[in-house]
mmCIF file of C-alpha atoms in Angstrom:
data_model
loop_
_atom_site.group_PDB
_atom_site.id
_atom_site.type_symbol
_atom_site.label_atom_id
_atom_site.label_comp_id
_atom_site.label_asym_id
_atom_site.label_seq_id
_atom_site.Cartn_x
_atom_site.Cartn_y
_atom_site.Cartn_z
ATOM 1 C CA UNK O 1251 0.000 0.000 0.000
ATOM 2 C CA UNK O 1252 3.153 2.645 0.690
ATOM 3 C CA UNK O 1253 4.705 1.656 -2.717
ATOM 4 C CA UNK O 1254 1.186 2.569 -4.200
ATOM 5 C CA UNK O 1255 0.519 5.486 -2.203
ATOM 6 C CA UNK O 1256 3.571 7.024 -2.908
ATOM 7 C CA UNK O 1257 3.376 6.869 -6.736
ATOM 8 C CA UNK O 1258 -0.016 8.303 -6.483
ATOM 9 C CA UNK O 1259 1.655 11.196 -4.770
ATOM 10 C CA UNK O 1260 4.005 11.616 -7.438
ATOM 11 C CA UNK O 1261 1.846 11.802 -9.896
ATOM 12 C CA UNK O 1262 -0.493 14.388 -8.409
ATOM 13 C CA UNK O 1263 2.918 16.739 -8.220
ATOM 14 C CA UNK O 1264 3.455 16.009 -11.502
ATOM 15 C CA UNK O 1265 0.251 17.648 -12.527
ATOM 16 C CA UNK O 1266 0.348 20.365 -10.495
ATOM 17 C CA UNK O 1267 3.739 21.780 -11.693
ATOM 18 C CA UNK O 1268 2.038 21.220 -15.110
ATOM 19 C CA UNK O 1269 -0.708 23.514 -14.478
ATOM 20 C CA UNK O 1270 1.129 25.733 -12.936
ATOM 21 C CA UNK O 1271 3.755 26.463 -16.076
ATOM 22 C CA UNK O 1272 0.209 26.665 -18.302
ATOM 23 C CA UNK O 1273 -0.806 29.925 -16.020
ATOM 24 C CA UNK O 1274 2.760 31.349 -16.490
ATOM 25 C CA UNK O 1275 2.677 35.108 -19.280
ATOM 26 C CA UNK O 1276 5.109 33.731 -21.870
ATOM 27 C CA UNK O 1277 8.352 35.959 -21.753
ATOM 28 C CA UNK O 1278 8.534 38.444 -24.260
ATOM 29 C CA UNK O 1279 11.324 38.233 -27.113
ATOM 30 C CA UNK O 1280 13.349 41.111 -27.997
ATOM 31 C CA UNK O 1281 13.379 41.126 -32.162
ATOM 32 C CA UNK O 1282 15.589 42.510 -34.236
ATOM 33 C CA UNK O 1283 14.981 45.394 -36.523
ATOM 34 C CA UNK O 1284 15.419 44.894 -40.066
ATOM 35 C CA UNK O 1285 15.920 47.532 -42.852
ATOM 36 C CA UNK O 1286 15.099 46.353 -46.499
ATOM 37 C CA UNK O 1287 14.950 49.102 -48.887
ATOM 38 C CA UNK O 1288 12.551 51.629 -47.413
ATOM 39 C CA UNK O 1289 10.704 49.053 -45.488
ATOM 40 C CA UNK O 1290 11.005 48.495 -41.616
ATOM 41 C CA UNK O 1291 9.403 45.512 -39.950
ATOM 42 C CA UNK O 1292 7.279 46.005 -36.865
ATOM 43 C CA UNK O 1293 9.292 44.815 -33.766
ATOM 44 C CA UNK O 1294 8.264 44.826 -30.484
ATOM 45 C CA UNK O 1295 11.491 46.324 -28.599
ATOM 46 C CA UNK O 1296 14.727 48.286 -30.430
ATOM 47 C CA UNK O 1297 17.664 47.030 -30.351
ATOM 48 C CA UNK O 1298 20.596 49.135 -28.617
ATOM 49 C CA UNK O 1299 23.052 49.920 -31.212
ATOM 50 C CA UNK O 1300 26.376 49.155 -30.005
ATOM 51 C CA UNK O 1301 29.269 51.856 -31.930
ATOM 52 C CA UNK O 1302 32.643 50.149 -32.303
ATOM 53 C CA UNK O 1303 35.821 52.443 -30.408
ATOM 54 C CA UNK O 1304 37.673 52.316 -34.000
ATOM 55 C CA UNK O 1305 34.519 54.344 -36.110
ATOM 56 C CA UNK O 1306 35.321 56.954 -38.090
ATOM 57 C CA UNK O 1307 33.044 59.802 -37.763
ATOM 58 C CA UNK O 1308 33.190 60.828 -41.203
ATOM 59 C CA UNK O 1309 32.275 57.382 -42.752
ATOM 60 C CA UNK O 1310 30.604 55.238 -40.068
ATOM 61 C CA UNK O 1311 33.026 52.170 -40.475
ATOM 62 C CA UNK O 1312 35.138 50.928 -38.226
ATOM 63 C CA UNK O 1313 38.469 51.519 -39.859
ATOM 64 C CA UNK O 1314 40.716 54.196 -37.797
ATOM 65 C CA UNK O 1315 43.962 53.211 -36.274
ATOM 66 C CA UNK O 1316 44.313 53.132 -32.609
ATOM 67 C CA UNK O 1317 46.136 56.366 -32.621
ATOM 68 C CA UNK O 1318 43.259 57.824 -34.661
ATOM 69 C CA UNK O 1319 40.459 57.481 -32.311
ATOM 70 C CA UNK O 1320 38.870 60.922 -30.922
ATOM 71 C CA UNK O 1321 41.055 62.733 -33.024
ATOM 72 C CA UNK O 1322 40.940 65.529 -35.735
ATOM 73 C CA UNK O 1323 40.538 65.310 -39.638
ATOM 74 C CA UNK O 1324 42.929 66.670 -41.928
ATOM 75 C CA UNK O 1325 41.688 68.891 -44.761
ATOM 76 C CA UNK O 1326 43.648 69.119 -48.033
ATOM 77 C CA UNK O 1327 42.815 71.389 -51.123
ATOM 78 C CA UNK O 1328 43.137 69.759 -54.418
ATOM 79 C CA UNK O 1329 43.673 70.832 -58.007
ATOM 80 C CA UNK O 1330 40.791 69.919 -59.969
ATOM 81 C CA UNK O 1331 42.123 71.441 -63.337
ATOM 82 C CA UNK O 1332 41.866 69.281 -66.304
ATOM 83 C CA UNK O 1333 45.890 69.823 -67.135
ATOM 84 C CA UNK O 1334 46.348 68.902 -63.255
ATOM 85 C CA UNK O 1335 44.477 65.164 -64.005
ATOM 86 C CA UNK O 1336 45.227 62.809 -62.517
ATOM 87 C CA UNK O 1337 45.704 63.739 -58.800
ATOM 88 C CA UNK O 1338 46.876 60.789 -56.238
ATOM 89 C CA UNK O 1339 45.912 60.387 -52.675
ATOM 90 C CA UNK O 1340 42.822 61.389 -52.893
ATOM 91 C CA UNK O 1341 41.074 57.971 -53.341
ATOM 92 C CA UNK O 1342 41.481 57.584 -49.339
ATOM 93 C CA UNK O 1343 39.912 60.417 -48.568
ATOM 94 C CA UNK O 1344 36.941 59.818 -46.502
ATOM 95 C CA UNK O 1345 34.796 62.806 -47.723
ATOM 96 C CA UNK O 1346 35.036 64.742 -50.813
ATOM 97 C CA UNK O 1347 33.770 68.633 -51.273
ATOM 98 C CA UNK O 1348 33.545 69.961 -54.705
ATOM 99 C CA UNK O 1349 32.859 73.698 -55.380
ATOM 100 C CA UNK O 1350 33.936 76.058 -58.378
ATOM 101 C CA UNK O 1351 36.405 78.966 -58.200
ATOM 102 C CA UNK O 1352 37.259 81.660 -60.776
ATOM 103 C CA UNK O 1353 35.973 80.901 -64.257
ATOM 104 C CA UNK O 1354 33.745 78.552 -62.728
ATOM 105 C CA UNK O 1355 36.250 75.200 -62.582
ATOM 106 C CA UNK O 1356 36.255 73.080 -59.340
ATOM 107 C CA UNK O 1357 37.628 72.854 -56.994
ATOM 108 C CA UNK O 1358 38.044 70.079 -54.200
ATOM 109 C CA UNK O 1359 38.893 69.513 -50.871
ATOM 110 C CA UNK O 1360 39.655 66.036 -49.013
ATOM 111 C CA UNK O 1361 39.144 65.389 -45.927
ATOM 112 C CA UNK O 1362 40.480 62.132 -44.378
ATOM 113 C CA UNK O 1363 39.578 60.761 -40.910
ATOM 114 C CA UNK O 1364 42.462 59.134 -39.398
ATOM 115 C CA UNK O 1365 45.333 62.041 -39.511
ATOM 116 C CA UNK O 1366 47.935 59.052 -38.655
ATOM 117 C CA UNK O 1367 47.662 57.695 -42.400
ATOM 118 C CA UNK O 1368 47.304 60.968 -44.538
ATOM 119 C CA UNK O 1369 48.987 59.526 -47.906
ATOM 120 C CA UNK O 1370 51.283 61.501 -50.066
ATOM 121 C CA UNK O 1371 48.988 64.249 -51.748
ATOM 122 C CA UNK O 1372 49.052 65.933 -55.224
ATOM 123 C CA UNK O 1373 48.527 68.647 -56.682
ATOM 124 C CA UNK O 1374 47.286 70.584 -53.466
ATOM 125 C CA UNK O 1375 45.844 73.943 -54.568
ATOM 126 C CA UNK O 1376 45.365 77.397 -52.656
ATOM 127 C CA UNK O 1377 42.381 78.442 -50.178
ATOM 128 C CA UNK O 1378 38.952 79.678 -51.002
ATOM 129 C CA UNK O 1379 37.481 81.443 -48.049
ATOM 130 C CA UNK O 1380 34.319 79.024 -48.270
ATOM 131 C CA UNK O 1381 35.975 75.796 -48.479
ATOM 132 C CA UNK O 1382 37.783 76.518 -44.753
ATOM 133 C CA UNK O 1383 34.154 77.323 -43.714
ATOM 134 C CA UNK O 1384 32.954 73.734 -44.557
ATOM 135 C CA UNK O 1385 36.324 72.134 -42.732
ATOM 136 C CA UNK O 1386 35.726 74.310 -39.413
ATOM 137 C CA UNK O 1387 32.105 71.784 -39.356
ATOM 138 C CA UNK O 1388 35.154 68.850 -39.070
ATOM 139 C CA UNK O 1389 37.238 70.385 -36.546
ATOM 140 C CA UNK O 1390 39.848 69.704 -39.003
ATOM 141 C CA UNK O 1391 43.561 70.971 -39.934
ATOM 142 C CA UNK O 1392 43.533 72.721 -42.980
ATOM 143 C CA UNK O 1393 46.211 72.252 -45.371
ATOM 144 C CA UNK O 1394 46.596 74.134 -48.875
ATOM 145 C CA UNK O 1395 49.338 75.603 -51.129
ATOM 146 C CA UNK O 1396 48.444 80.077 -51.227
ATOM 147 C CA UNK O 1397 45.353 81.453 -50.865
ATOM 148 C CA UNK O 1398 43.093 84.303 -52.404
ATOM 149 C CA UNK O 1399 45.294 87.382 -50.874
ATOM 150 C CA UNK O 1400 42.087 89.338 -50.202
ATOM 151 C CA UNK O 1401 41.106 86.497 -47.717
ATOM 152 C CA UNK O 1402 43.725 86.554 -44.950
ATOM 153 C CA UNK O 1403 42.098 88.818 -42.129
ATOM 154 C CA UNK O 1404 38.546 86.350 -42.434
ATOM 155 C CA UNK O 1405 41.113 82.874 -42.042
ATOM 156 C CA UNK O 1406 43.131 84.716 -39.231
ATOM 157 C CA UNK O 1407 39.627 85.186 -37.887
ATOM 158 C CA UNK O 1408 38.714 81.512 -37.854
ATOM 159 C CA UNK O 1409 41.908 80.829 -35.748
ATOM 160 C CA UNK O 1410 42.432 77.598 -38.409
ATOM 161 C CA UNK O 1411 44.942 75.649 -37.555
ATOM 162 C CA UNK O 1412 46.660 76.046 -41.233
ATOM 163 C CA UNK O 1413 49.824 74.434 -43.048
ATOM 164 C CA UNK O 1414 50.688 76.827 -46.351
ATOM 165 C CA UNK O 1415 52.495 74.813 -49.143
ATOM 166 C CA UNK O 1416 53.799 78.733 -49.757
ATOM 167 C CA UNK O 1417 55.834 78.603 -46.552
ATOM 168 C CA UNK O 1418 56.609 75.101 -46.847
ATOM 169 C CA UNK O 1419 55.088 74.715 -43.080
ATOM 170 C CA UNK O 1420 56.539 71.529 -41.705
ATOM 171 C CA UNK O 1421 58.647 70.745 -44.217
ATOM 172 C CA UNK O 1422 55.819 68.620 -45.741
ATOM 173 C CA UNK O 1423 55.972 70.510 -49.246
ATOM 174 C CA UNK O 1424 57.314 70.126 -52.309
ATOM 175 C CA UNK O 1425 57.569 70.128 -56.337
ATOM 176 C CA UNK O 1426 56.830 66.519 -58.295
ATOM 177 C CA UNK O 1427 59.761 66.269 -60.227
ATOM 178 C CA UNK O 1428 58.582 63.614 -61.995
ATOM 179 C CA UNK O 1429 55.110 65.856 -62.984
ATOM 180 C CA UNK O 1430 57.583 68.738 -63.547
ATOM 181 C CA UNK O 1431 60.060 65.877 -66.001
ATOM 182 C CA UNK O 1432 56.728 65.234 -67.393
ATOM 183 C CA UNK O 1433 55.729 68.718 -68.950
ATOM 184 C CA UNK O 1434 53.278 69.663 -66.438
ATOM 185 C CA UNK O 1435 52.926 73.389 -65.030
ATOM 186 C CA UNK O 1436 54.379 74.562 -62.296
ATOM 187 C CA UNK O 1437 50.628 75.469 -60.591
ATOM 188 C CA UNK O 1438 49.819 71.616 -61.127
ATOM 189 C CA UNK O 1439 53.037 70.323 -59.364
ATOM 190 C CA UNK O 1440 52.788 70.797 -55.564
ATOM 191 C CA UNK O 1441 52.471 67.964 -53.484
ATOM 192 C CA UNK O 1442 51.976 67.684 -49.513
ATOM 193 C CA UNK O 1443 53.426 64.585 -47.803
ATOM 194 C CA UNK O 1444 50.483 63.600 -45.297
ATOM 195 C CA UNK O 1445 52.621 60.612 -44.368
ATOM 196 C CA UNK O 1446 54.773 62.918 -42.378
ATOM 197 C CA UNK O 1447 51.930 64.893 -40.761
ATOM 198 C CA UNK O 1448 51.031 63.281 -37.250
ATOM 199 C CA UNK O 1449 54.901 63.277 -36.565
ATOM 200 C CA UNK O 1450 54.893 66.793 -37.314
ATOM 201 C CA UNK O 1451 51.816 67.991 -35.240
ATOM 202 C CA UNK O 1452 52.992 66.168 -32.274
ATOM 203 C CA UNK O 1453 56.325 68.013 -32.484
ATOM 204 C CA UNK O 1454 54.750 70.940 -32.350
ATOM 205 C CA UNK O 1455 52.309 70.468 -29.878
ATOM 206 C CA UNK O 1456 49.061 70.911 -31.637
ATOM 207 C CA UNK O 1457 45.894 69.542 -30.614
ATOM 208 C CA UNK O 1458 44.965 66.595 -31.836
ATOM 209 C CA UNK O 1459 41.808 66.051 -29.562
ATOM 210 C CA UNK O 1460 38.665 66.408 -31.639
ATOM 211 C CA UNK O 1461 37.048 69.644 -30.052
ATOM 212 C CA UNK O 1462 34.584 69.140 -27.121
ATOM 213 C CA UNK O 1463 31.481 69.952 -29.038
ATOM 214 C CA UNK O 1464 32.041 66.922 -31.816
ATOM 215 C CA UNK O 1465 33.212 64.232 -28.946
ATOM 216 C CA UNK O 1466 31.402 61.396 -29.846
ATOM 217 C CA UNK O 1467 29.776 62.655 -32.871
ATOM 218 C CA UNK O 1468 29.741 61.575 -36.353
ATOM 219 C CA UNK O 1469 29.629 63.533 -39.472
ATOM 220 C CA UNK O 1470 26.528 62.097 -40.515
ATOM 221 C CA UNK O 1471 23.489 60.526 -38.823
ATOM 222 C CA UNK O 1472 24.056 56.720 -39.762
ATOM 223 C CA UNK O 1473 21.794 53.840 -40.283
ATOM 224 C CA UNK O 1474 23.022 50.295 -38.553
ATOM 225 C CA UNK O 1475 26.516 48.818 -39.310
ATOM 226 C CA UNK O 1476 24.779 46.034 -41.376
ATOM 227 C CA UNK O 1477 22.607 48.289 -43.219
ATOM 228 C CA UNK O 1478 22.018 49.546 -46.874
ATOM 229 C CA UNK O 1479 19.171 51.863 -47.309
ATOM 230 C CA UNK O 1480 17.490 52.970 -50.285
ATOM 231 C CA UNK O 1481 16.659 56.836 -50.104
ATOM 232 C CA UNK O 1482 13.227 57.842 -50.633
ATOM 233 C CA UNK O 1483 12.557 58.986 -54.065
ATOM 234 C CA UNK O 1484 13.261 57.510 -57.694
ATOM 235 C CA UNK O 1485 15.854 55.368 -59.209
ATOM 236 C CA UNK O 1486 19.462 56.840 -59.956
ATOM 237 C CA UNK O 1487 22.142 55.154 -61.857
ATOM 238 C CA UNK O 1488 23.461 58.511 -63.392
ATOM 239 C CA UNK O 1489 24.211 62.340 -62.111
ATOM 240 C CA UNK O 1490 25.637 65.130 -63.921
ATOM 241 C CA UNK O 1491 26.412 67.866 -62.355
ATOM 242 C CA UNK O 1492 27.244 71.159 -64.636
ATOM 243 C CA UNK O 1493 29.600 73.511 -62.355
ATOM 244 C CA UNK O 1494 30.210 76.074 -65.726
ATOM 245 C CA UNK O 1495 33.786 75.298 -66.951
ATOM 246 C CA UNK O 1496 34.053 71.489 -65.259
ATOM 247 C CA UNK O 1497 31.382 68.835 -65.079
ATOM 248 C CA UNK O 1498 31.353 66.037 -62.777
ATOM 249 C CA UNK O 1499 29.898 62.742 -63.449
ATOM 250 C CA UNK O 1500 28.831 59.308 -61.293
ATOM 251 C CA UNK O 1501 27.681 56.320 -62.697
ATOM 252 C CA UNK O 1502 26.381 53.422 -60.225
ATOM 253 C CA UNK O 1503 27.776 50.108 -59.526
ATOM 254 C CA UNK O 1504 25.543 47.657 -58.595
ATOM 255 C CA UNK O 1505 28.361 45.505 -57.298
ATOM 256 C CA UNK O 1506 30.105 47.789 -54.837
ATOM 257 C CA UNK O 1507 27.132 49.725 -54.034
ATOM 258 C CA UNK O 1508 28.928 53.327 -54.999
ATOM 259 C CA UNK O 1509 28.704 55.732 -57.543
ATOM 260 C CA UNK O 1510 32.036 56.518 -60.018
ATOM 261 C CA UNK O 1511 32.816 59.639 -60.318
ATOM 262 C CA UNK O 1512 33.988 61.169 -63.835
ATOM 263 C CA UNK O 1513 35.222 64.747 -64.113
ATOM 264 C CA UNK O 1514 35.505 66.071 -67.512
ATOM 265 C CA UNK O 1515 33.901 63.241 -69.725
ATOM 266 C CA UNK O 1516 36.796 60.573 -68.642
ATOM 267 C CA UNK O 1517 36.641 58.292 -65.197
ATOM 268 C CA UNK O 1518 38.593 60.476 -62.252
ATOM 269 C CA UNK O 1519 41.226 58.233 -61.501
ATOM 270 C CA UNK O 1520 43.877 58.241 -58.253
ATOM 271 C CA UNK O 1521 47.100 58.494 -60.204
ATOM 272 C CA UNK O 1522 48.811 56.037 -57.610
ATOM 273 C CA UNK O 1523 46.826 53.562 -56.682
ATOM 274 C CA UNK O 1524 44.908 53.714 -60.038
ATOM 275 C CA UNK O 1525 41.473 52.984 -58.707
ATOM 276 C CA UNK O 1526 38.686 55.473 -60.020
ATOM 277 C CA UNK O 1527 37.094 57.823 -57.578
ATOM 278 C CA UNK O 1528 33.941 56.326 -55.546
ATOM 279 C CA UNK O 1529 31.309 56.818 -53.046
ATOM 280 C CA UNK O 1530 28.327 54.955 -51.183
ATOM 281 C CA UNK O 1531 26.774 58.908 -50.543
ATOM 282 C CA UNK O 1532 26.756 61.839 -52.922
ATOM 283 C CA UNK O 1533 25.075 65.026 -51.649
ATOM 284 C CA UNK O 1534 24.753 68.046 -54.003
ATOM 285 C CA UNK O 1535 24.029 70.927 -52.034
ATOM 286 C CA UNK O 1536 22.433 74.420 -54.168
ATOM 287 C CA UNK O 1537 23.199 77.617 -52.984
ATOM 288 C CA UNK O 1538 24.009 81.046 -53.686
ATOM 289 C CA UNK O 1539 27.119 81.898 -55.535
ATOM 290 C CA UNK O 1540 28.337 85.244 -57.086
ATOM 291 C CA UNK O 1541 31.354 87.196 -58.547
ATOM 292 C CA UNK O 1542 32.841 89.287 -56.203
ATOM 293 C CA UNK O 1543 36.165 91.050 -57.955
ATOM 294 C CA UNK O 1544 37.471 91.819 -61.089
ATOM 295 C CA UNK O 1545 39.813 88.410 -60.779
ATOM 296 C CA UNK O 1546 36.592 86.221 -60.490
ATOM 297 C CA UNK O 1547 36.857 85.312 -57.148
ATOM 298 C CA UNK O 1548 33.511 84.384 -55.763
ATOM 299 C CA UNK O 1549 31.110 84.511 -52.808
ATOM 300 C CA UNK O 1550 29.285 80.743 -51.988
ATOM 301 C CA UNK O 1551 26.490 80.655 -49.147
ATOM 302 C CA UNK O 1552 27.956 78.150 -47.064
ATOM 303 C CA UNK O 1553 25.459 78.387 -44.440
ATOM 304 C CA UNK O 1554 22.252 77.326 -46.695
ATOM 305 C CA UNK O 1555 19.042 77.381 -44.574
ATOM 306 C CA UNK O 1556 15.960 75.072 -44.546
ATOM 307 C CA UNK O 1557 14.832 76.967 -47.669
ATOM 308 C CA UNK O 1558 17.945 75.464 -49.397
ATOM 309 C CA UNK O 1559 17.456 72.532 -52.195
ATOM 310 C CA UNK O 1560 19.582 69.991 -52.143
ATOM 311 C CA UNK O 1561 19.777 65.982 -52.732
ATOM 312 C CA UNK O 1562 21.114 62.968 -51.607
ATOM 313 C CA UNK O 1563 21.954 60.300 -53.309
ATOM 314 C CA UNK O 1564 22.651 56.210 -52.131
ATOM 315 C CA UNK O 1565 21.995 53.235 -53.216
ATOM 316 C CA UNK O 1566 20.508 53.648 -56.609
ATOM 317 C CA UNK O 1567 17.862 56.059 -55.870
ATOM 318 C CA UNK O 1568 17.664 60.194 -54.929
ATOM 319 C CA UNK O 1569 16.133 62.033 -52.491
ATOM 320 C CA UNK O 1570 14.784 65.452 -52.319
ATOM 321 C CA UNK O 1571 16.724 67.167 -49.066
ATOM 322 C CA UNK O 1572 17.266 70.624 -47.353
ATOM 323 C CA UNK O 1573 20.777 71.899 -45.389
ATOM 324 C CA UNK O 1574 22.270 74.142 -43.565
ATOM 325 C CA UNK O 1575 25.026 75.115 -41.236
ATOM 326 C CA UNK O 1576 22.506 76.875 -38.656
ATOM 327 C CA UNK O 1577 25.030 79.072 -36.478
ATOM 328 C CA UNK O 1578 28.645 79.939 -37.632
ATOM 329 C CA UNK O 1579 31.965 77.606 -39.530
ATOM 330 C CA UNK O 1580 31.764 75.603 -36.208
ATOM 331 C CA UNK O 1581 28.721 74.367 -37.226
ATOM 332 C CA UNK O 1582 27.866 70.731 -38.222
ATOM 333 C CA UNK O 1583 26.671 70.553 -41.732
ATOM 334 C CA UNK O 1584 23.095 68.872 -41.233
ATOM 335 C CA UNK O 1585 20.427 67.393 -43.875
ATOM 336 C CA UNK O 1586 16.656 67.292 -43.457
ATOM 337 C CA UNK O 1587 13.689 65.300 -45.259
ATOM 338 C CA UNK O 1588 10.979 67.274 -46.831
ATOM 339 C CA UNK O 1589 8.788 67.152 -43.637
ATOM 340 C CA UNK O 1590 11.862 68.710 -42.214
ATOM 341 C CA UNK O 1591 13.248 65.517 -40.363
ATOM 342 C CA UNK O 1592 16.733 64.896 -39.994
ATOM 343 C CA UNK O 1593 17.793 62.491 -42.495
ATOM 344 C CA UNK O 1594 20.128 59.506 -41.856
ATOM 345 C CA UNK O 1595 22.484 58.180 -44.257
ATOM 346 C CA UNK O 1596 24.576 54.887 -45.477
ATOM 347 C CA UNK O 1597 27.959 54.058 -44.282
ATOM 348 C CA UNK O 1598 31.033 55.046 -46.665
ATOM 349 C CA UNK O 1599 32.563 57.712 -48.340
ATOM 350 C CA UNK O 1600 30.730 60.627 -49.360
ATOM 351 C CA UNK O 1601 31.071 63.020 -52.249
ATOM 352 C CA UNK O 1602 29.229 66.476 -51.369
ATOM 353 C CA UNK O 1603 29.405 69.185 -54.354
ATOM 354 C CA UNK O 1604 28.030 72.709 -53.525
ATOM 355 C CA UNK O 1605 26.754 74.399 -56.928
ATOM 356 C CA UNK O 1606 24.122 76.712 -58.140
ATOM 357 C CA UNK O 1607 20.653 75.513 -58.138
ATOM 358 C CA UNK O 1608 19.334 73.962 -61.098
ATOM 359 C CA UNK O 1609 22.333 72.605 -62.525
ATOM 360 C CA UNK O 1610 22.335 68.828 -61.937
ATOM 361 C CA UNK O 1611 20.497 65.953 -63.805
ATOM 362 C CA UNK O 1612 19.746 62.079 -62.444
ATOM 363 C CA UNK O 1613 18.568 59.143 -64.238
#
């Protein structure tokens, strides 16, 4: 009778602890949140995203060198002149600007992320009093080769931390003698070592902290590291862009996910490394520009407003936007939606021309 007693027990605990696991709330599942083109699933819970220590602010990835982390860009002007084609080091430059100067030609500035591995740069150009305006948004050093003499009391203003190919600052300057062996002119010649650079600003003493203001921030606001999103508006495999005496060209790749950029009818290639000029982001930003002097020199809205037009471009497809630097040089450069929403963008390099309106074609 014990023997059967006590597996009767047994069993009546077994059936309890069943029907007690049946009354239990099932626990809830934290999902996931998948991007697919301009589609987002409905989760219940977001995940946190986690930013790695090595991401470069001005591309999102996770590519800067240990010695790189929390510190300042470097800002190089470049010769965009046809007889100046083709530059080298600038195909590792993290983001590209591309304005027009006198006569309406281009030209660019690169900006790289890690100031440890600046490569060997040429030919660096003189200063445009708008193009240190867009660098201030970086934090970043500011390197060029002369500037537009009627300029120098506005860059003293800006405090800029500057290196002049004119004064040879740093010892970093110098003529291509094989561009020079070559039959190039003079103007299309100058070269800055960036490989040098970090040795140079630590001998001196600069700062090399990124300021307080952009701790932590990135250039852009960035989707997920695992994400590639489709802006919202229509399909774009081609721009033109139609800056007066230059014109500027990307085609797609579906492959790499960037657009190739052209300047002058012919691919823009890096001279060394011969790879052609790309980009998972192009902005084109339209703004007010105007003739200020007899030598051409010109005046470019760098500030741009809410009111301003402009359009990015990712992924095969363009979207209507709006920018503006809202307070002063310091100023992060910042994009909005139509419903005036700040816009986030894919991870990469980025390409960001500033033109007049009107003057740029997709299909």
């Amino acid at each position: 009778m014990k023997k059967y007693l006590g597996i009767f027990l047994m069993f009546l605990l077994v059936l309890s602890t069943s029907a007690c696991k049946k009354n239990e709330e099932p626990k809830e599942e934290t999902k996931k949140v998948t991007k697919v083109e301009n589609q987002t699933e409905e989760h219940e819970e977001l995940p946190e995203v986690t930013t790695p220590s090595n991401q470069n602010p001005l591309t999102g990835l996770p590519d800067l060198s240990e010695g790189a982390i929390g510190k300042r860009p470097v800002a190089v002007m470049i010769n965009n002149h046809e007889a100046a084609l083709p530059q080298y080091g600038i195909a590792q430059a993290d983001i590209m600007y591309e304005i027009p100067v006198e006569g309406d030609i281009s030209r660019m500035m690169a900006i790289y992320g890690d100031y440890t591995t600046v490569p060997k740069i040429c030919p660096v150009r003189s200063c445009r009093a708008y193009f240190p305006s867009f660098a201030l948004g970086y934090d970043a050093f500011y390197v060029h080769w002369g500037s537009d003499d009627t300029i120098w009391d506005y860059l003293l203003s800006l405090n800029l931390d500057m290196y002049d190919g004119m004064s040879n600052a740093g010892g970093l300057f110098g003529r291509d003698e094989n561009r020079l062996a070559a039959g190039y002119s003079l103007e299309h010649t100058g070269y800055f070592d960036g490989t040098g650079f970090a040795s140079l600003v630590a001998s001196e003493g600069k700062r090399t902290d990124l300021s307080e203001a952009l701790q932590g921030k990135t250039a852009f606001q960035f989707y997920g590291l695992d994400e590639q999103v489709k802006p919202q508006g229509q399909d774009c495999r081609q721009i033109h862009i139609n800056f007066g005496a230059t014109t500027t060209d990307f085609s797609y790749d579906e492959a790499s996910k960037t657009y190739l950029k052209s300047v002058y009818g012919t691919p823009q290639m890096d001279g060394n490394t011969n790879t052609q000029l790309a980009y998972t982001n192009v902005f084109i930003l339209e703004t007010e520009i105007s003739v200020r002097d007899e030598e051409g020199h010109k005046d470019v809205n760098w500030r741009g407003g809410k009111d301003h037009v402009g359009y990015y471009i990712s992924n095969g497809a363009v979207q209507k936007i709006h920018w503006e630097k809202a307070q002063d040089e310091r100023s992060q450069l910042k994009f909005y939606d139509e419903s005036g929403k700040e816009i986030q963008v894919n991870r990469g390099k980025s390409y960001i021309a500033v033109n007049y309106a009107g003057q740029s074609t997709f299909s």
